[in-house]
Coordinates of C-alpha atoms in Angstrom, one line a residue:
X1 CA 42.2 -34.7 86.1
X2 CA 38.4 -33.5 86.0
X3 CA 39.2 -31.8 82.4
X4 CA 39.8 -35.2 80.6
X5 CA 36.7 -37.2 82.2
X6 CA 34.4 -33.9 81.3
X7 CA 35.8 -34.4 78.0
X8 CA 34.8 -38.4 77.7
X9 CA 31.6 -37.4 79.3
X10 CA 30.7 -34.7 76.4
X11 CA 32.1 -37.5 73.9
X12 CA 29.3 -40.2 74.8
X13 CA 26.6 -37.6 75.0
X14 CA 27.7 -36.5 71.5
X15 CA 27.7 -40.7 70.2
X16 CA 24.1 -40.8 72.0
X17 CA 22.7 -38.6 70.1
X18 CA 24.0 -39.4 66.9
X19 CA 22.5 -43.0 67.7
X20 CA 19.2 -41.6 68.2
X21 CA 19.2 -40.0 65.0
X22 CA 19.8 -43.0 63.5
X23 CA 17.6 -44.5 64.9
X24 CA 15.2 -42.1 64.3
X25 CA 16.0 -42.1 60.5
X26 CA 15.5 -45.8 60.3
X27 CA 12.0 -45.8 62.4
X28 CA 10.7 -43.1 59.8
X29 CA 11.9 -45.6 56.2
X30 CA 10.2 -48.6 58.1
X31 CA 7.1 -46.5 58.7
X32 CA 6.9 -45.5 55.0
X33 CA 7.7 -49.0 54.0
X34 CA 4.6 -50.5 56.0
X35 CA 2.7 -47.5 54.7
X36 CA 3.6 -48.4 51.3
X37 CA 2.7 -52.3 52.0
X38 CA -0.6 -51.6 53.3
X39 CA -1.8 -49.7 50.7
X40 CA -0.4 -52.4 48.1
X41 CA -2.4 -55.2 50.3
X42 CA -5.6 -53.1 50.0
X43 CA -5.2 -52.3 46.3
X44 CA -5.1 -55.8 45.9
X45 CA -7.7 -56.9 48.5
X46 CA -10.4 -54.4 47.1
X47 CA -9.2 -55.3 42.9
X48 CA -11.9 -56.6 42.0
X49 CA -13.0 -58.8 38.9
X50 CA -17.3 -59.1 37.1
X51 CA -18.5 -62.5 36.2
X52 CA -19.4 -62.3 32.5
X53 CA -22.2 -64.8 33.0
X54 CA -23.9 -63.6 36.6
X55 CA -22.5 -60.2 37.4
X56 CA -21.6 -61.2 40.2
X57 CA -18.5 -59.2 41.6
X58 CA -15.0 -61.5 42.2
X59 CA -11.7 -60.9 44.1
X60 CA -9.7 -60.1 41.7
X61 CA -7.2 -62.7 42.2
X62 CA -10.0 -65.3 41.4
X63 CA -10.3 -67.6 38.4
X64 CA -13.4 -69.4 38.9
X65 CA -16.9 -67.0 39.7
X66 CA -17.6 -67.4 43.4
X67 CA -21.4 -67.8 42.4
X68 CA -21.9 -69.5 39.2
X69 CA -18.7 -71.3 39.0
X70 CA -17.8 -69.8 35.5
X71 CA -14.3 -68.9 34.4
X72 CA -13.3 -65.2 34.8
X73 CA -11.1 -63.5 32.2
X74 CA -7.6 -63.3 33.2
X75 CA -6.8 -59.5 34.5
X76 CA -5.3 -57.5 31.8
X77 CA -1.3 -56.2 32.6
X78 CA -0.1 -53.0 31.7
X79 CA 2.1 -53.0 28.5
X80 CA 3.6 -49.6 28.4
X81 CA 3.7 -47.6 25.1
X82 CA 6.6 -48.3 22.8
X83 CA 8.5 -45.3 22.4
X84 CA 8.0 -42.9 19.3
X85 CA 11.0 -42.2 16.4
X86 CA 12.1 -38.5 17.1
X87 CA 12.9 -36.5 13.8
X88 CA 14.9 -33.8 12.7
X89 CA 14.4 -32.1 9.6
X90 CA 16.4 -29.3 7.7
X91 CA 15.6 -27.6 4.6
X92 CA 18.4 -25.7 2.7
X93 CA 16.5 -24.4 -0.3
X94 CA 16.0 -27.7 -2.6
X95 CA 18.0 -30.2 -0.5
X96 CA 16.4 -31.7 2.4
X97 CA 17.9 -33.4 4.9
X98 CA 16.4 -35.8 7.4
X99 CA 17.7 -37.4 10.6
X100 CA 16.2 -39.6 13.9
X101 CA 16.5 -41.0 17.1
X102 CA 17.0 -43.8 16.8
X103 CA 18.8 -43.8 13.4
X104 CA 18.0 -46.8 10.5
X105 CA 14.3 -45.4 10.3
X106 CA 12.7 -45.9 7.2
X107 CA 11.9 -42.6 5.4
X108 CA 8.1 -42.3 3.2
X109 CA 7.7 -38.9 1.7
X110 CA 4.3 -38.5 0.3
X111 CA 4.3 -42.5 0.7
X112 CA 7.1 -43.3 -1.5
X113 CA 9.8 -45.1 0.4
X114 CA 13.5 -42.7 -0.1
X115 CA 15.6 -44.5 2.1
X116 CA 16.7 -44.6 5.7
X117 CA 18.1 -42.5 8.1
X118 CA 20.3 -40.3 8.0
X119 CA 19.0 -38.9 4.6
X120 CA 19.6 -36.0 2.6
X121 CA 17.3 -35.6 -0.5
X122 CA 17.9 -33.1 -3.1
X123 CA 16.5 -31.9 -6.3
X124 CA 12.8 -32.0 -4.4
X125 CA 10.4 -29.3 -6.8
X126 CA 8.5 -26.3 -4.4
X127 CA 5.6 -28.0 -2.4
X128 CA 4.8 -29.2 0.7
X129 CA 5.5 -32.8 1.6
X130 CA 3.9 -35.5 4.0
X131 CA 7.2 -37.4 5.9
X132 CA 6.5 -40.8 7.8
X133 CA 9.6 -42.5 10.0
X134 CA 9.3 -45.8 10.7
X135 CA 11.4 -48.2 12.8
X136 CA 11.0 -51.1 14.1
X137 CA 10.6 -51.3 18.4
X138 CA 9.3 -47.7 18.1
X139 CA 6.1 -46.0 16.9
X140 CA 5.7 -44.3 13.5
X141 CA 6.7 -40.6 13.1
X142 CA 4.6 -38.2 10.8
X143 CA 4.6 -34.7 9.9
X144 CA 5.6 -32.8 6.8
X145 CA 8.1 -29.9 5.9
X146 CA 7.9 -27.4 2.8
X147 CA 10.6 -27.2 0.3
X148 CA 10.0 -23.1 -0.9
X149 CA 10.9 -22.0 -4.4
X150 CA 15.0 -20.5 -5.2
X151 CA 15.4 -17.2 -3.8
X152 CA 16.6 -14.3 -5.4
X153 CA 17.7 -10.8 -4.4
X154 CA 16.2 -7.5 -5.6
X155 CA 18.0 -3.9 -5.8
X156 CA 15.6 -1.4 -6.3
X157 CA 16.5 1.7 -7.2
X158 CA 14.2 4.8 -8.2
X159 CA 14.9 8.1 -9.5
X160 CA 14.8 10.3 -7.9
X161 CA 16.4 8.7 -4.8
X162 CA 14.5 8.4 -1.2
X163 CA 11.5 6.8 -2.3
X164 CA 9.6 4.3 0.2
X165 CA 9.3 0.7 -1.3
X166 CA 6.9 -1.8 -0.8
X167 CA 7.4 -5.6 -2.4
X168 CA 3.7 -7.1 -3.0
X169 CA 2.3 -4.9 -0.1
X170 CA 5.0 -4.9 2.4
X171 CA 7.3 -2.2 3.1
X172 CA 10.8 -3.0 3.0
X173 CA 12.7 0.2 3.4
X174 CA 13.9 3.6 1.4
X175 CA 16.2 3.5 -1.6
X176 CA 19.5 5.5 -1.4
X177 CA 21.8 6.3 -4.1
X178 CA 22.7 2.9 -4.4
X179 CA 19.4 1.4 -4.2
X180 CA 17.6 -1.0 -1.9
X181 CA 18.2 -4.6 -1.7
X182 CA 15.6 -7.2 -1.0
X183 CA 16.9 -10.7 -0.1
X184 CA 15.1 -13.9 -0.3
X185 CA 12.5 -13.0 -2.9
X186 CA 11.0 -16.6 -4.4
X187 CA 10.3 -17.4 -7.9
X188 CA 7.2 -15.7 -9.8
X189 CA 5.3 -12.1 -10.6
X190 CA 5.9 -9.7 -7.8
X191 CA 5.0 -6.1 -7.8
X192 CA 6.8 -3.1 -6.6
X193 CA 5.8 0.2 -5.8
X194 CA 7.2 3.4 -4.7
X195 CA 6.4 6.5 -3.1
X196 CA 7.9 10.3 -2.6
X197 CA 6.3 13.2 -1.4
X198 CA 5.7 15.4 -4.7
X199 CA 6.2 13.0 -7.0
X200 CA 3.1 10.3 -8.5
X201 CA 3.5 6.7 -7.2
X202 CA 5.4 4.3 -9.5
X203 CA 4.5 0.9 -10.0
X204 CA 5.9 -1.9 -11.5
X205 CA 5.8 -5.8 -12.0
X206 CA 9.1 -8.0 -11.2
X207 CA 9.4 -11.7 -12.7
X208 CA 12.1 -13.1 -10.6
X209 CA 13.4 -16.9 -12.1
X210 CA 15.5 -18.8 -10.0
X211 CA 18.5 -17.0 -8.2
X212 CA 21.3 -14.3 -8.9
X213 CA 20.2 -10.9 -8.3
X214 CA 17.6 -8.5 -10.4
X215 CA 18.4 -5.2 -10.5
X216 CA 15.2 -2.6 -11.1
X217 CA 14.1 1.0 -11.9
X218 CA 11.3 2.6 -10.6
X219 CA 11.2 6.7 -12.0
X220 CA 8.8 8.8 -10.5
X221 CA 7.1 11.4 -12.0
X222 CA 6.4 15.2 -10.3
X223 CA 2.7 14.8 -8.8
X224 CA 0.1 16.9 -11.0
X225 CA -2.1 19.4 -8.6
X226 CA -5.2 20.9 -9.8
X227 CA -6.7 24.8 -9.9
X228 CA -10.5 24.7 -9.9
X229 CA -11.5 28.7 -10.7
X230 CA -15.3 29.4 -10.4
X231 CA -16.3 33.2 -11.4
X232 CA -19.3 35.5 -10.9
X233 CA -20.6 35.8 -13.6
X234 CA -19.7 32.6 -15.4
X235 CA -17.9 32.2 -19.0
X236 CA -15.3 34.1 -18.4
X237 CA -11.7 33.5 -19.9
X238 CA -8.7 32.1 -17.2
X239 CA -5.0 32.8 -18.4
X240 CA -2.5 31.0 -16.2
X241 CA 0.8 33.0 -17.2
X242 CA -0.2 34.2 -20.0
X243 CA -1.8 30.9 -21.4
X244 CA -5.3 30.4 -21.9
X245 CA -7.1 27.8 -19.8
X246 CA -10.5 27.9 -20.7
X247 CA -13.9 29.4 -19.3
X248 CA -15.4 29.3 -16.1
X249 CA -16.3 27.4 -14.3
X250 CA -13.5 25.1 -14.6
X251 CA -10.9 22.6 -13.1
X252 CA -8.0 21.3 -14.4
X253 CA -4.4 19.7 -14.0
X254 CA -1.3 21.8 -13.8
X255 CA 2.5 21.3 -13.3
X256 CA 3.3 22.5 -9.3
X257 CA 4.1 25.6 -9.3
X258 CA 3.3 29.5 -8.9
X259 CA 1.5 30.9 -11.1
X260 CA -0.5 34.3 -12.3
X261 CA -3.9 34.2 -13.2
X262 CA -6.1 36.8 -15.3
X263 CA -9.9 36.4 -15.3
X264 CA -11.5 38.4 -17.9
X265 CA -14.9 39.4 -19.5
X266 CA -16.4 42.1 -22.1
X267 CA -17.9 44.4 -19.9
X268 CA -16.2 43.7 -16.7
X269 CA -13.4 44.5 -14.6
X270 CA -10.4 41.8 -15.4
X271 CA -8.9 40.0 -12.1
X272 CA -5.8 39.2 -11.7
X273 CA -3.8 37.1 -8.7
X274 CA -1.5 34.1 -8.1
X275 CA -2.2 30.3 -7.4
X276 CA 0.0 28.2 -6.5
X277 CA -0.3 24.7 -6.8
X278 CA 0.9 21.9 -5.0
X279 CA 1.3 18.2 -6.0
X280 CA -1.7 15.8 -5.2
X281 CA -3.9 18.8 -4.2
X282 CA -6.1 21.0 -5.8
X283 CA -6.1 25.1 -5.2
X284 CA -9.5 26.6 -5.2
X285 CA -9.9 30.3 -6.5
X286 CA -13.1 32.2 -6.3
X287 CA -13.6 35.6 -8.1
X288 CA -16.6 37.9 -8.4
X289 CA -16.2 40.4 -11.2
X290 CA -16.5 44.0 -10.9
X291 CA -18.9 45.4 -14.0
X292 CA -17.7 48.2 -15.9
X293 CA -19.7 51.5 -16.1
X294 CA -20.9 52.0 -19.8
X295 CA -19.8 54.9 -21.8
X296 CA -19.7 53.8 -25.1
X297 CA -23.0 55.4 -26.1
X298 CA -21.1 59.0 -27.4
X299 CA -19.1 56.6 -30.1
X300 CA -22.6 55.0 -31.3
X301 CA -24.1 58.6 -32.0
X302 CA -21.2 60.3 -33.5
X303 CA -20.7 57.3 -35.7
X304 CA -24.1 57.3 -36.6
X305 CA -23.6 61.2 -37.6
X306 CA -20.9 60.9 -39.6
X307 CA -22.4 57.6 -41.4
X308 CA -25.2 59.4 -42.2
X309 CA -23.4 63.1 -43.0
X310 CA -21.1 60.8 -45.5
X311 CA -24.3 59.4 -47.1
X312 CA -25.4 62.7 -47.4
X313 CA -22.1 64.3 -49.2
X314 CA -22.4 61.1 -51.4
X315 CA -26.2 62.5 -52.4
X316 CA -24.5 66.2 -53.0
X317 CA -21.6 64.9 -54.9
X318 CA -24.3 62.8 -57.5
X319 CA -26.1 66.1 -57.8
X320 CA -23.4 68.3 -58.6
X321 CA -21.9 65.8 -60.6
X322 CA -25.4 65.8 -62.8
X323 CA -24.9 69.5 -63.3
X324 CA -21.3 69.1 -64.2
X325 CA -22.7 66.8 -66.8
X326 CA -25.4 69.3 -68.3
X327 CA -23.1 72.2 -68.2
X328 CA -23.1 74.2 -71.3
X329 CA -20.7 77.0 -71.0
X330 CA -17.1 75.9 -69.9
X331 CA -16.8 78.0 -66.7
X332 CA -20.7 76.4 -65.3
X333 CA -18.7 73.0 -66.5
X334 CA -15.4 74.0 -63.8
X335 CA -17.9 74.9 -60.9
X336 CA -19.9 71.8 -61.1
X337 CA -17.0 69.6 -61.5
X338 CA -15.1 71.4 -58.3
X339 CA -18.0 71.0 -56.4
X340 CA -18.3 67.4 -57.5
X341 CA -14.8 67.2 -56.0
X342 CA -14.8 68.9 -52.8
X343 CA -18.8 66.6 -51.8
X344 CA -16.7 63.4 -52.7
X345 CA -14.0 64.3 -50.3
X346 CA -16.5 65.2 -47.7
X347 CA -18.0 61.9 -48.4
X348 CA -14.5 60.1 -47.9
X349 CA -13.5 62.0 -44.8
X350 CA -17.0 61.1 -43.0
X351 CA -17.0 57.6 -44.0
X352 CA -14.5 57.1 -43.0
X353 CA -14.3 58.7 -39.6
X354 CA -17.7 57.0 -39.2
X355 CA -16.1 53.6 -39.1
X356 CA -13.4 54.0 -36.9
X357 CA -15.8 55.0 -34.4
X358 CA -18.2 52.5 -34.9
X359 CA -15.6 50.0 -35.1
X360 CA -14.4 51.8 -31.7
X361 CA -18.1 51.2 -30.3
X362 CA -18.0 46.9 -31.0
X363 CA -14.3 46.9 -29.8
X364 CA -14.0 48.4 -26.6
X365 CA -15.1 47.0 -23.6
X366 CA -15.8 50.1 -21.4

């Protein structure tokens, strides 16, 4: 019998409690409601209100000055703000379209009335346009939205292959076999250019009118480089295989490649080595010439001799062709005339051997 009262015992403690909570709860709302109520009363009993005429400073519940008598201005009430149109607007190349909350708003684009929304304008030329939406109950909405020129898309191709691209000055990627692609690329003069290690850039203008796809070539060609060869002494001749160049000092523009170069000068040791030359860059060759020892003075004398010994047979020969001449008796005549002969020969043989070595004298260069 005591297990049954202990449990009606625990069973009222248990409803206690749950009735001080409530009454707990509804202590603390009619707190905040007083709170709330006070603070309205002493909004209202320090609003206050200034005579126009005195100064003099009013309840604000007052219609008549408390000092002067005059009438006070009624106190202004709060109209809140009428809500503003919301807008949506989509552009789709040339066709526009245009939608609200609330819907029925009259649509102004650059002040012309279109219609009201929803809206959908087409046929609208590249610009950008001022939009109003107006309704009534709501305030006006402005802003504007840009209809862009058609787009068209670009393949780019170059040749050879593997070239970086730029499109007016940004880079938009590396052709393959098959070519780049550039999408969206509006109406008007564009310029392409392309770049690959060895090769010059190419460049080239694009006029791109309305949509579909352009399809263009860019062909690179192999980068000049450039040998500059300075020599010691100066004015010497440069051959590059086996083609002249020109004199030093000089620069110039070649094809890239490897080639042999011969430096040469009258009186001088020639030089020969290799350059090779790369695309965009210039090789630099330096060469001091070794001078030749000169030996040449042995032809200028024995030229000189025989010159001289055939000017002398030519003397002898005149003489002995006088006597011949004066001869009498026919076997004086033979001797003259024989001797005539063998002088003229003399003459021939030194001439002759005379120029070939002088000739050897003004041709070599040793």
């Amino acid at each position: 019998m005591r297990i049954p009262l202990l449990d009606t015992m625990n069973r009222r403690e248990s409803v206690s409690i749950s009735s001080r909570q409530r009454s707990a709860g509804q202590r603390c709302g009619l707190v905040l409601a007083i709170i709330a109520l006070v603070c309205l009363l002493v909004g209202v009993a320090f609003a206050e209100k200034t005579c126009p005429q005195c100064g003099t400073v009013n309840r604000d519940d007052a219609r008549f000055c408390k000092s002067c008598g005059a009438k006070l201005p009624e106190a202004e009430r709060y109209v809140p703000p009428a809500p503003r149109v919301r807008a949506e607007v989509s552009v789709d190349g040339n066709v526009v379209t245009i939608n609200s909350e609330p819907t029925g708003a009259r649509v102004l684009v650059g002040g012309v009335e279109r219609g009201t929304t929803p809206l959908e304008l087409r046929g609208l030329a590249p610009g950008r346009y001022e939009l109003e939406l107006e309704r009534s109950g709501y305030r006006s909405y402005s802003g504007s939205f840009t209809v862009s020129s058609p787009r068209a898309t670009l393949v780019v191709t170059t040749d050879p292959a593997g070239a970086d691209v730029w499109l007016d000055g940004e880079y938009k990627g590396r052709t393959t076999a098959s070519g780049l692609t550039i999408a969206r690329v509006g109406e008007g003069s564009h310029t392409l250019r392309a770049k690959l290690a060895g090769y010059s850039e190419a460049t080239k203008a694009v006029e791109v009118q309305g949509t579909g796809t352009v399809t263009v070539t860019l062909r690179l060609e192999k980068a000049m480089g450039y040998l500059s060869v300075t020599s010691t002494p100066t004015g010497a001749t440069v051959t590059a295989n086996d083609q002249r160049l020109g004199i030093t000092n000089l620069i110039l523009g070649l094809t890239p490649q490897r080639y042999t170069l011969q430096v040469m000068k009258p009186g001088f040791q020639d030089w020969v080595g290799y350059a090779d030359i790369a695309p965009a860059e210039t090789a630099f060759v330096k060469v001091t010439l070794d001078k030749l020892a000169t030996r040449k003075w042995p032809l200028l004398v024995a030229g000189s001799v025989l010159a001289a010994g055939a000017g002398g047979a030519a003397l002898l020969a005149e003489q002995a062709y006088g006597k011949y001449q004066q001869a009498r008796a026919r076997g004086d005549a033979e001797k003259y005339r024989q001797e005539t002969q063998r002088w003229d020969n003399v003459r021939n043989i030194a001439a002759a051997a005379g120029g070939v070595t002088l000739g050897l004298y003004f041709v070599l260069r040793w």
